[in-house]
Coordinates of C-alpha atoms in Angstrom, one line a residue:
M1 CA 162.7 89.8 37.3
K2 CA 161.8 89.0 33.7
V3 CA 164.5 87.8 31.4
A4 CA 164.3 87.5 27.6
I5 CA 166.3 84.9 25.6
P6 CA 166.2 85.1 21.8
S7 CA 165.0 81.6 20.6
E8 CA 164.6 79.7 17.4
T9 CA 161.3 78.1 18.4
G10 CA 158.4 78.8 20.8
E11 CA 158.9 75.8 23.0
G12 CA 159.8 77.6 26.2
L13 CA 162.7 76.2 28.1
T14 CA 163.3 73.4 25.6
S15 CA 163.7 75.9 22.7
T16 CA 167.0 76.2 20.9
R17 CA 168.6 79.6 21.2
S18 CA 168.9 82.0 18.3
G19 CA 172.4 83.3 17.5
H20 CA 171.5 86.9 16.9
F21 CA 169.1 89.2 18.7
G22 CA 167.6 91.2 15.8
H23 CA 166.6 88.4 13.6
T24 CA 165.4 86.0 16.3
P25 CA 162.1 84.4 15.4
W26 CA 161.0 84.1 19.1
F27 CA 161.7 85.5 22.5
T28 CA 161.4 83.1 25.5
L29 CA 160.4 85.2 28.5
V30 CA 161.4 83.7 31.8
T31 CA 160.2 85.2 35.1
I32 CA 162.7 84.5 38.0
E33 CA 161.9 85.0 41.6
D34 CA 164.2 84.1 44.5
G35 CA 166.3 82.0 42.2
Q36 CA 163.4 80.0 40.9
V37 CA 161.7 80.1 37.5
T38 CA 158.1 81.1 38.2
G39 CA 156.9 81.7 34.7
V40 CA 157.8 80.9 31.1
E41 CA 156.2 82.5 28.0
S42 CA 157.1 82.3 24.3
V43 CA 156.5 85.5 22.3
K44 CA 156.9 85.6 18.5
N45 CA 159.2 88.4 17.4
V46 CA 158.1 91.2 15.1
D47 CA 159.4 91.0 11.5
H48 CA 162.9 92.5 11.4
D49 CA 162.6 93.3 7.7
E50 CA 159.4 95.3 8.3
V51 CA 160.3 97.2 11.5
G52 CA 164.1 97.2 11.5
C53 CA 166.3 96.7 14.4
G54 CA 164.8 99.7 16.3
G55 CA 161.4 98.1 16.0
V56 CA 162.7 94.9 17.5
I57 CA 164.3 96.8 20.3
E58 CA 161.0 98.6 21.1
F59 CA 159.1 95.4 20.9
A60 CA 161.4 93.6 23.3
H61 CA 161.5 96.5 25.7
N62 CA 157.7 96.7 25.7
L63 CA 157.6 93.1 26.9
G64 CA 158.6 94.5 30.3
I65 CA 161.9 92.8 30.5
D66 CA 164.7 93.5 33.1
A67 CA 167.4 91.7 31.3
M68 CA 168.2 89.8 28.1
I69 CA 170.7 86.9 27.7
C70 CA 172.0 86.7 24.1
A71 CA 174.8 85.1 22.1
G72 CA 175.5 88.4 20.3
M73 CA 174.2 91.9 19.9
G74 CA 175.3 94.9 17.9
Q75 CA 176.3 98.2 19.6
P76 CA 173.2 100.2 18.7
P77 CA 170.7 97.9 20.4
F78 CA 173.1 97.3 23.3
M79 CA 173.3 101.0 23.9
R80 CA 169.5 101.5 23.5
F81 CA 168.7 98.7 26.0
T82 CA 171.3 100.1 28.4
Q83 CA 169.5 103.5 28.2
Y84 CA 166.3 101.7 29.0
G85 CA 167.8 100.1 32.0
V86 CA 167.7 96.6 30.6
D87 CA 170.8 94.5 31.5
I88 CA 172.3 92.5 28.7
Y89 CA 174.1 89.3 29.5
L90 CA 176.4 87.4 27.1
E91 CA 176.3 83.6 26.9
Q92 CA 177.6 81.8 23.8
E93 CA 178.2 78.2 24.7
T94 CA 174.8 76.8 25.7
P95 CA 172.3 75.8 23.0
M96 CA 169.2 75.2 25.1
V97 CA 167.2 78.1 26.6
G98 CA 166.5 76.2 29.9
D99 CA 170.2 75.5 30.5
V100 CA 171.0 79.2 29.9
V101 CA 168.4 80.1 32.5
N102 CA 170.0 77.8 35.0
K103 CA 173.4 79.3 34.3
F104 CA 172.0 82.7 34.7
I105 CA 170.4 81.9 38.1
A106 CA 173.7 80.4 39.2
G107 CA 175.5 83.6 38.3
D108 CA 177.5 82.2 35.5
C109 CA 176.4 84.6 32.7
A110 CA 178.7 87.6 32.2
R111 CA 177.2 91.1 31.9
M112 CA 177.9 92.4 28.4
V113 CA 179.9 95.5 28.0
L114 CA 180.2 97.7 24.9
E115 CA 183.5 96.2 24.0
N116 CA 181.7 92.8 23.6
A117 CA 179.1 94.2 21.3
C118 CA 179.3 93.4 17.6
S119 CA 180.4 96.3 15.6
H120 CA 179.6 94.9 12.2
H121 CA 177.2 96.8 9.9
H122 CA 174.4 95.5 7.8

């Protein structure tokens, strides 16, 4: 499976996580097979100001991801990803991408539900 983690930098597993999905500068894409990380790729995000939240959602979805682990996400993108069959996991305590991946593999990241989604408006 391929998991995306919003990241501040393009340094793979040593990147610092980004606090919010839409404005993240990078996505770290991690391929996990049989509980092992088999691939890591850093992809620069599209410009939120140019394409809007919907554009970021489309971009992330087109990366072929199965899941995303984020510290926060609004309701519209959460619902859109859910429609696409992308699972969203919530993890707000761990600053490093690699440590988040280890938590995810260990089963310690909670699935996000609509009640967890941010309902603030921009």
